[in-house]
Each structure stands twice: as structure tokens, then as C-alpha cells.
C-alpha positions in Angstrom: -55.1 76.1 -32.4 -55.9 75.0 -36.0 -56.6 78.6 -37.1 -53.1 79.6 -35.6 -51.3 76.8 -37.5 -53.1 77.5 -40.7 -52.4 81.2 -40.8 -48.9 83.6 -40.0 -49.3 85.8 -37.0 -50.0 89.6 -37.9 -47.5 92.1 -37.7 -49.2 93.7 -34.6 -49.3 90.2 -33.1 -45.6 89.5 -33.5 -44.8 92.8 -32.2 -46.8 92.5 -29.0 -45.2 89.2 -28.3 -41.7 90.5 -28.9 -41.9 93.4 -26.8 -43.6 91.6 -24.3 -40.8 88.8 -24.0 -38.1 91.3 -24.3 -39.5 93.6 -21.6 -40.1 90.8 -19.2 -36.6 89.8 -19.7 -35.2 93.1 -19.0 -37.5 93.7 -15.7 -36.2 90.3 -14.5 -32.6 91.3 -14.8 -33.0 94.2 -12.4 -32.8 91.9 -9.7 -30.0 89.4 -8.5 -32.2 86.7 -7.3 -35.4 85.5 -7.8 -37.2 83.8 -11.0 -35.8 85.7 -14.0 -33.1 87.6 -11.9 -29.4 87.8 -12.7 -28.4 84.8 -10.9 -31.0 82.4 -12.5 -30.5 84.0 -16.0 -26.8 83.3 -15.9 -27.0 80.1 -14.5 -29.9 78.7 -17.2 -27.4 79.9 -19.9 -24.6 78.0 -18.3 -26.6 75.0 -17.8 -28.6 75.0 -21.1 -26.3 76.6 -23.5 -22.7 76.5 -22.0 -22.9 80.4 -22.2 -23.9 82.5 -18.9 -24.4 85.4 -21.5 -26.7 83.5 -23.7 -29.8 85.6 -22.6 -28.3 88.3 -25.1 -28.6 85.9 -27.8 -32.2 84.8 -26.6 -33.5 88.3 -26.7 -31.7 88.8 -30.2 -33.4 85.6 -31.5 -36.8 87.0 -30.3 -36.3 90.4 -31.6 -35.0 89.0 -35.2 -38.1 86.5 -35.5 -40.4 87.0 -38.4 -43.9 86.1 -38.9 -43.0 83.1 -41.3 -40.4 81.8 -38.9 -42.6 81.8 -35.9 -45.4 79.9 -38.0 -43.0 77.6 -39.2 -41.9 76.7 -35.7 -45.4 76.4 -34.5 -46.2 74.0 -37.5 -43.1 72.0 -36.9 -43.7 71.4 -33.2 -47.5 71.8 -32.6 -48.7 70.3 -35.9 -48.0 66.7 -35.0 -51.1 64.5 -34.9 -49.6 62.0 -32.6 -47.7 61.9 -29.1 -44.4 60.4 -28.6 -42.8 59.7 -25.3 -38.9 58.9 -25.3 -37.8 57.3 -22.2 -33.9 57.5 -21.6 -32.8 55.6 -18.6 -30.2 57.5 -16.7 -26.5 56.7 -17.2 -24.3 55.2 -14.4 -23.3 58.2 -12.7 -21.4 58.5 -9.5 -20.5 61.6 -7.0 -17.1 63.1 -7.8 -14.3 62.0 -5.6 -12.0 65.0 -6.3 -12.3 68.6 -7.2 -14.1 70.2 -4.1 -12.3 71.0 -0.9 -14.7 71.1 1.9 -12.4 71.3 4.7 -12.5 75.1 5.2 -16.2 75.1 5.5 -18.9 77.4 3.8 -17.4 80.7 2.5 -17.0 83.5 5.2 -19.5 86.3 4.6 -18.0 89.6 3.4 -18.7 93.0 4.7 -22.2 94.0 4.3 -22.5 96.6 1.5 -23.3 100.1 2.0 -26.7 101.3 0.9 -26.4 103.4 -2.2 -29.6 105.3 -2.6 -29.6 107.4 -5.8 -29.5 111.1 -5.4 -33.0 112.9 -5.8 -33.6 116.1 -7.9 -37.0 118.0 -7.8 -38.5 120.5 -9.9 -42.0 121.7 -11.2 -44.0 121.4 -14.3 -45.4 124.9 -15.5 -48.8 124.2 -14.0 -47.2 123.6 -10.6 -47.3 119.8 -10.4 -44.2 119.0 -8.4 -41.6 116.5 -10.0 -39.3 114.3 -7.8 -36.6 112.4 -10.1 -33.8 109.7 -9.0 -31.5 108.5 -11.8 -31.3 104.8 -11.6 -29.8 103.6 -15.0 -29.1 99.7 -14.1 -31.7 98.7 -16.7 -33.3 100.5 -19.7 -36.6 100.9 -17.8 -38.4 104.0 -16.3 -40.8 104.0 -13.5 -43.4 107.0 -13.1 -45.8 107.5 -10.3 -48.5 110.3 -10.0 -49.5 110.4 -6.4 -52.5 112.0 -5.2 -53.2 113.1 -1.6 -56.5 111.1 -1.4 -56.6 107.4 -0.4 -59.2 105.4 1.4 -59.4 108.1 3.7 -61.0 110.5 1.3 -64.0 108.4 1.3 -65.0 110.3 4.5 -68.3 111.7 4.1 -69.0 109.8 0.7 -70.2 106.3 -0.1 -67.4 104.2 1.4 -65.4 102.4 -1.5 -65.4 105.4 -3.8 -61.8 105.8 -3.8 -60.9 102.2 -4.5 -63.6 101.8 -7.4 -62.8 105.1 -8.7 -58.9 104.2 -9.2 -60.1 100.7 -10.6 -61.9 102.4 -13.2 -59.3 104.7 -14.6 -57.8 102.1 -17.0 -61.2 100.8 -17.9 -61.4 103.2 -20.9 -60.8 106.9 -21.7 -62.7 109.4 -23.6 -60.8 108.2 -26.7 -59.6 104.7 -25.8 -61.7 101.6 -24.9 -60.5 99.4 -21.9 -59.5 96.9 -24.9 -57.6 99.5 -26.7 -55.6 100.5 -23.4 -54.5 96.9 -23.0 -53.6 96.3 -26.5 -51.6 99.5 -26.4 -49.8 98.6 -23.0 -48.8 95.1 -24.6 -47.5 96.8 -27.7 -45.3 99.1 -25.5 -44.2 96.4 -23.1 -45.3 98.5 -20.3 -47.2 98.0 -17.0 -49.8 100.4 -15.5 -51.1 100.1 -12.1 -53.6 102.1 -10.0 -54.3 101.9 -6.4 -54.6 103.5 -3.1 -53.7 103.2 0.7 -55.0 105.0 3.6 -53.8 108.3 2.6 -53.1 108.4 -0.9 -54.0 107.2 -4.5 -51.2 106.6 -7.2 -51.3 105.8 -10.7 -47.9 104.2 -12.0 -46.3 103.1 -15.3 -43.2 100.9 -15.8 -42.0 101.8 -19.1 -39.2 100.7 -21.5 -37.0 103.7 -22.0 -37.4 103.2 -25.8 -41.3 103.6 -25.6 -41.2 105.9 -22.8 -42.8 109.0 -24.6 -45.7 106.9 -26.0 -46.1 105.3 -22.5 -46.3 108.4 -20.6 -49.0 109.8 -23.2 -51.2 106.6 -22.2 -50.7 107.3 -18.9 -51.8 110.8 -19.1 -55.0 110.0 -21.1 -55.8 107.2 -18.2 -55.2 110.0 -15.6 -56.9 113.2 -17.3 -59.6 111.8 -19.4 -61.1 108.6 -17.7 -64.8 107.8 -19.4 -66.2 105.9 -16.5 -68.1 103.8 -18.9 -71.4 102.6 -17.5 -70.9 98.9 -18.8 -67.5 98.8 -17.2 -68.8 100.2 -14.0 -71.4 97.6 -13.7 -69.0 94.9 -14.5 -66.4 96.2 -11.9 -69.1 96.7 -9.5 -70.1 92.7 -9.5 -66.5 91.9 -9.0 -66.3 94.4 -6.3 -69.6 93.0 -4.5 -68.2 89.5 -4.7 -64.8 90.7 -3.3 -66.6 92.3 -0.3 -68.7 89.0 0.3 -65.7 87.1 0.5 -64.1 89.6 2.9 -67.0 89.2 5.1 -66.3 85.5 5.4 -62.5 85.8 5.9 -61.7 86.2 9.6 -58.8 88.6 9.1 -60.7 90.6 6.6 -63.5 90.7 8.8 -61.5 91.9 11.8 -59.9 94.7 9.5 -63.3 96.0 8.1 -64.8 95.9 11.7 -61.9 97.3 13.9 -61.0 100.4 12.6 -64.5 102.3 12.7 -64.5 101.3 16.3 -61.0 102.5 17.2 -61.1 105.8 15.2 -64.9 106.7 15.6 -67.0 108.3 13.0 -65.5 111.6 12.9 -62.0 110.4 11.8 -61.3 109.8 8.2 -59.7 106.5 9.1 -62.8 105.1 10.8 -63.5 102.9 7.8 -62.9 99.4 6.8 -59.4 99.1 6.1 -59.7 97.0 3.2 -60.8 100.0 1.3 -63.3 98.2 -0.6 -66.4 99.9 0.9 -69.8 98.2 2.0 -72.4 96.6 0.0 -74.9 99.2 0.1 -72.6 101.8 -0.8 -71.0 99.9 -3.9 -74.6 98.9 -5.0 -75.6 102.6 -5.0 -72.6 104.3 -6.6 -72.9 105.9 -9.9 -70.7 107.3 -12.6 -71.6 110.7 -11.2 -70.1 109.6 -7.8 -66.8 108.6 -9.6 -66.6 111.5 -11.7 -66.9 113.6 -8.4 -64.3 111.9 -6.8 -62.0 112.6 -9.8 -62.9 116.3 -9.9 -62.2 116.6 -6.1 -59.1 114.3 -5.6 -57.3 113.4 -8.7 -56.2 116.8 -10.0 -53.0 118.5 -10.8 -53.1 120.7 -7.6 -53.4 117.5 -5.7 -50.4 115.7 -7.5 -46.8 115.1 -7.3 -45.0 112.9 -10.1 -42.2 110.6 -9.0 -39.7 109.2 -11.6 -37.1 106.6 -10.9 -35.0 104.6 -13.6 -32.9 105.0 -16.7 -33.7 108.9 -17.2 -32.7 112.2 -15.6 -34.4 115.3 -14.6 -33.3 117.2 -18.0 -34.5 114.2 -20.0 -37.8 113.6 -18.5 -39.1 116.9 -17.6 -40.0 118.1 -21.3 -41.8 114.7 -21.9 -43.9 115.1 -18.7 -44.3 118.9 -19.4 -45.9 117.9 -22.8 -48.2 115.2 -21.2 -49.3 117.1 -18.0 -48.2 120.6 -18.2 -51.5 121.9 -19.7 -53.6 120.1 -17.1 -55.7 122.7 -15.2 -57.5 122.1 -11.9 -61.2 122.3 -12.0 -63.2 125.1 -10.6 -64.7 122.9 -7.9 -63.2 122.7 -4.4 -60.4 120.4 -3.4 -61.3 117.5 -1.3 -60.6 117.5 2.5 -60.0 114.8 5.2 -60.5 115.2 9.0 -57.7 113.4 10.9 -58.6 114.7 14.3 -56.6 113.6 17.5 -58.4 110.4 18.9 -58.0 109.5 22.5 -57.5 106.0 23.9 -60.5 104.4 25.5 -60.7 104.4 29.4 -60.3 100.4 29.3 -60.1 97.4 27.0 -63.3 96.0 25.3 -63.9 92.5 23.5 -66.0 91.8 20.6 -66.5 88.0 20.1 -67.6 87.5 16.3 -69.5 84.3 16.4 -68.5 81.9 13.7 -69.9 78.6 14.6 -67.9 75.6 13.7 -65.0 77.6 13.1 -61.8 75.4 13.3 -59.8 78.1 15.2 -60.0 81.6 16.7 -58.5 84.5 15.0 -57.6 87.3 17.5 -56.9 90.8 16.5 -56.5 93.3 19.0 -55.5 97.0 18.5 -55.3 100.5 19.5 -53.8 103.6 18.4 -50.1 104.7 17.9 -48.3 107.7 17.0 -48.0 108.3 13.1 -45.5 106.8 10.8 -43.8 109.9 10.3 -42.8 110.8 13.9 -39.0 111.4 14.8 -38.6 108.3 16.9 -40.1 105.9 14.4 -37.0 103.9 14.1 -37.1 103.1 17.8 -40.7 102.2 17.7 -40.0 99.7 14.6 -37.0 98.2 16.7 -39.3 97.8 19.7 -42.1 96.2 17.6 -39.6 93.7 15.9 -38.4 92.5 19.4 -42.0 92.0 20.7 -43.7 90.7 17.5 -42.5 92.1 14.2 -40.2 89.0 13.4 -40.4 85.3 13.4 -37.9 85.3 16.3 -39.9 88.1 18.4 -41.2 87.1 21.7 -44.9 86.9 20.9 -44.4 84.3 18.0 -41.8 82.5 19.9 -44.2 82.0 22.9 -47.5 81.0 21.2 -45.9 79.1 18.3 -42.7 77.7 19.1 -43.2 77.2 23.0 -46.9 76.9 23.5 -47.7 75.2 19.9 -51.0 77.1 20.2 -50.6 79.1 16.7 -48.8 78.6 13.3 -47.9 82.2 13.8 -48.5 85.2 16.0 -47.3 88.7 15.3 -47.6 92.4 16.2 -47.5 95.1 13.5 -48.7 98.7 12.9 -50.2 100.0 9.7 -48.6 102.8 8.0 -50.6 106.1 8.3 -50.0 110.0 8.0 -52.2 110.3 11.2 -52.4 108.1 14.2 -51.7 104.5 12.6 -53.2 101.3 14.5 -51.1 99.0 16.5 -52.4 95.3 16.1 -51.6 92.1 17.8 -52.4 89.2 15.4 -53.0 85.5 16.4 -54.9 82.7 14.8 -55.2 80.2 17.4 -56.3 76.9 18.2 -60.0 77.1 19.7 -59.5 75.6 23.0 -56.4 77.9 23.6 -58.3 81.1 22.7 -58.5 82.7 26.2 -55.0 81.3 27.2 -53.5 82.9 24.2 -55.1 86.3 24.9 -53.7 86.0 28.4 -50.3 85.1 27.1 -50.7 88.4 24.6 -51.4 90.6 27.3 -48.5 89.1 29.5 -46.1 89.8 26.8 -47.2 93.4 26.4 -47.1 94.0 30.0 -43.5 92.3 30.0 -41.8 94.4 27.7 -43.3 97.7 29.2 -42.5 96.4 32.6 -40.2 93.9 34.2 -38.9 92.5 31.2 -37.8 95.1 28.7 -35.7 94.5 25.7 -32.3 93.1 26.3 -29.1 93.9 24.5 -29.1 90.7 22.8 -32.5 91.4 21.2 -31.8 94.9 20.2 -28.4 93.9 18.7 -30.2 91.3 16.7 -32.8 93.6 15.6 -30.3 96.4 14.6 -28.0 93.9 12.7 -30.9 92.4 10.8 -32.3 95.8 9.8 -29.1 97.6 8.5 -27.8 94.4 6.5 -31.2 94.3 4.9 -30.9 97.8 3.7 -29.2 97.5 0.5 -31.6 94.5 -0.7 -34.4 96.9 0.3 -33.8 98.9 -2.6 -32.5 96.4 -5.3 -35.2 97.6 -7.9 -36.2 101.1 -9.3 -39.6 100.3 -8.0 -38.4 99.8 -4.6 -36.7 103.0 -4.6 -39.7 104.6 -5.9 -41.8 103.1 -3.2 -39.5 104.6 -0.7 -39.9 108.1 -2.2 -43.6 107.9 -2.3 -43.3 107.1 1.5 -41.2 109.8 2.2 -43.6 112.4 0.6 -46.4 110.9 2.4 -44.9 111.1 5.7 -43.1 114.4 5.2 -39.4 112.9 5.5 -36.5 114.5 3.7 -35.5 113.3 0.2 -32.5 111.4 1.6 -33.9 109.8 4.6 -32.8 106.4 3.4 -29.4 107.5 3.5 -29.6 108.1 7.3 -31.3 104.8 8.3 -28.1 102.9 8.9 -27.0 105.6 11.4 -30.5 105.8 13.1 -30.4 102.1 13.7 -26.8 101.9 15.2 -27.3 104.9 17.3 -30.3 103.2 19.0 -30.1 102.3 22.7 -32.0 100.3 25.1 -33.5 103.6 26.6 -34.8 104.4 23.2 -36.7 101.2 22.7 -37.9 101.3 26.4 -39.4 104.7 25.9 -40.9 103.6 22.5 -42.6 100.7 24.2 -44.2 102.9 27.2 -45.2 105.6 24.8 -46.8 103.1 22.3 -48.0 99.9 24.3 -51.2 100.1 26.4 -52.4 96.5 27.2 -55.2 97.9 29.2 -56.4 99.9 26.4 -57.0 97.2 23.8 -59.9 96.7 21.5 -59.9 93.0 21.1 -61.8 91.2 18.3 -62.0 87.6 18.6 -63.5 85.5 15.7 -64.5 81.9 16.5 -67.1 79.6 17.7 -68.8 81.6 20.5 -70.1 78.4 22.1 -66.5 77.1 22.7 -64.7 80.4 23.7 -67.0 82.8 25.3 -66.9 81.6 28.9 -63.2 81.1 29.1 -62.8 84.9 27.5 -65.2 86.2 30.2 -63.3 84.7 32.7 -60.2 86.7 31.9 -61.9 89.9 33.1 -60.2 92.0 30.3 -63.0 94.2 29.8 -66.7 94.6 28.6 -67.8 91.9 26.0 -70.0 92.3 22.9 -71.2 89.4 20.7 -71.6 89.7 17.2 -72.7 87.5 14.1 -70.5 87.4 11.0 -71.6 90.1 8.7 -73.6 92.2 11.3 
């Protein structure tokens, strides 16, 4: 602090701070609500400055600040050598007796606005990389994502966790920039760089100010094309990853997500891996720079990539910039990676795996079986069925175990998106003495919606209304739109898929939902994983006679 007060900030330090503050303000203004959104920004201006548009002045103050003015302000407010607390008693305030007419009640809700999804254009770079662009000029920001057909499933036949660690290493240094160089350059540009994977794809994305777009894309291209995979950085990230895996092996939900998929999919399917994507202790311990370089060569390459752009730009503007950054990128001579997503048959009957966790204060129930891929034509009907069963707070499963029985804080059903067969899961952390009772209730709910208690008109109407009315808010930001475009590409949907969602929901009838339930739900073929105190739960679970029981220890 003394050093900061003694010297003026450098030009570079000042510029990084200015662009960081201004870019943060701009990103916040893309949303209506939330911290930093339009509503809060306007309200703060009205409250503190008697000017709803004060944010413009605030950004101007930041942009006009000099090193000397910042230093002088710091010395004025941070240089005092004493603490002073002034206590000013509240005045004699009273509630206003006039001015508000509450007789008419709360304002009526207007008609739900229609979804306004931007038009999507496509083109290609000279090397064949497909380009998908949507113009969304609400704020001067541009979102770019380069998606590769890789993902955690690309670990098949390799050391588990390779995809995740390779993506994490991309921004830890290139052949001409160190990790610190990249971090400082991002700060100076006011840009945000992200890397990550899901089951099917790996993505490098950039959120950049339009004024700094070319430099931001140049940095992104260097990260994607020229990673150094520095040994020191790899050793550092390896230790972080190992710590993360050990933590996963002690958290009930992570234990289940690590152990269930290999059982459900088997060893011959690319999805038969821990769904956390982090890999195993042995695999990460043995991972080398050469492993990461081989993954990059096989999967992160121009003939396996698509670039998506959403924001304050057009196809005509952005294409030349991307051409300069990526157009001369050539695919290596080595073969492109492959994944096997063969059709997996359902088991003949249910099975139960008890993971013994002595002293556990509750039991974590996660049961699952395979379901149709996310990209199937009747996915909206499947989604509606799941919403009724357990996908929302007011769904049957949660109302039963939480609201009626009080055995769980929350209980849900969900499906993890996947290009191939996806998993359907029932999730319920319950009090230990009600573990078996909860399992029985979950089976009853699954049998009911496929049998004597199918979805009702009221349930379907509520689900349709909720999904339709939430559509405009789902795509409020350019990043929301970008994620939708990435999903459409991942699941083979048309570019304007979102425009059809309202009609698809409103066209649903009870027959569609009943058919989806019959197709998806198979309560007699579940693989159950129950993580809890074996001594307290095993006997009552065996009494249910749901299937063969196997007992394991944590980490086994």
C-alpha cells in the first residue's frame, strides 16, 4: 500500500484498470436484471446521483482518469493514518400517507413478448472451416467460439482426463506468449477467454469488446493453434487436477457421476467414462506433454472445427478478420480422432450398488438408465414429460419426497445432454432412515406416470406455459444465443430451431407426453447407486427386492 501511494500508476496499469472496469460495465448492461444489469444500473443512478443515466458519466470519468488523478485520489482517501467513524442518527421518518394507490392491486402482467432469435448466416474460410454468424448489436461486444468435435468422449482409448487437461492447458502459454503474457494481454483488451468440454465437444471461446476485436481474435488464434504445453505449467495443473479428483471421490454426487456411467455404457462406448471429465488419479499422474500434443493434433484441428460468432458484428465484417487469424491453418498429416457411440442395450433387470460411507448424515440416491439422444425429433415431448415427473420444483418427485414426506431437501429427475444415448437420472439426497422408503417412492412415481397416473391436462398446461413464457429470457444475452447455436450444431438441429420452440410446445398433447414416458422410462431396468452408511441402510434396501446388490467402498 505504501508503495502504491508513493508512486503514480504506470500507463499500462491505468489502461488495464480502465478497460477492465468499462468492459465489465458493458457486459452487465446486456442483461435487464441481475447485478450490473440495466435495472440495477438505472436504479443506482437514480438513487445516488438523481440521474438514471449516470452510468454514462461514470464510464466517462473512468475513461478520462489520468495516472496523476488516480494517485491523488488514492493519497486523499487511503493515505490517512487514523480511522474515523461518524455515526449520524436516523431522522424522524414516517411512512407516506398519500401518493400510492394500492386499491387496484399489483399491476397486471402484459402479454408475453415473442422470442426474437437473430437470423443466422453461414460461410466458410478458405481452409474449409465453417463460419456461423448471428448479428446481435445490443452492446458493443462480440462472442466467438471455436467448437471441435471432441469432448470427454474423445478420451476413449486414451488416458482418461486427456481432453479436459488439454483444454485447460491451452491458455497456459503458447510458443510466443507465456501464461502471464496471455493473462496481461486479456486484461489489457478487456476480453474474456474460456476453454472447456462437454461429453461431445470441446470449445475455445472469446468475449471481446468490438473496439479490441482484431487483437482479441489474434490472441485467441495463438492460444488455439500454438499451445506450448509447458512442462512447469503442466506439473502445476496436474497437482490441481489430482486434488480435484480426490475431492470428487469424497463428494456423494461426484462419486455417483464418476462410477455410474462406466456401468451404464460399458467399456466399448465412448461415454463409458467418469462424467466429471477429470479422469482418474493414475491417468493424470502418468500424463505427459506428448499425450496433450497428440490430443491437440488429433482433435483440435481445422478440419474438425466450426467457428460461431454472435454480437455487434456482421458476417461481412467478421469473416476477413477470422480469415486472417485462421484461414492459413492447415490440418496435420496425422489421422483425425474417432469416437465409438454404439447402441447400448438396456439391462435385463435393475441392479443396486451401495457405496459404503460410514457416518454419512444422509444417503445420496442416483439411479439411471439410458434414454434417446438429445437430438431426437420428440425431444420437446420428452422434456415436458421430465418436467412433470421431476424436472421442476413443483414436479411429482419433489412434491412427494420434499413437500409431502419431508425426507429430502430436493429430489429431481434429469437427463444429461448427449449426441448419442443420454442418461436419464433420478436424484434424491434423503435422510438415512428413509433411504429404502424413498427408493420405493421413486419407483412408484416412475410406474405411475407410465401407468395408472399419466400426465394430466393441468400438469401439461403448466409445463407448456412455463417453457413458452421463459423463452425470451433464455436468449437475453449474446452468450445465451451462442450457446444455443453450439447446441444446434452439436445435435444436428436447423439454424432457426429456437424459432420453432413456441409452436412445438403449444402443439403438445397428452398423447405425446404419454408416448414419451413409455419410450424413455423403464423403472425395472435402473442402475441404482446409493451412497450412505451401509450398516444403517443395507437391510431395508435388500427388503425392497429391486435387484442384485453390490457393496463397494468409497474410492473403490
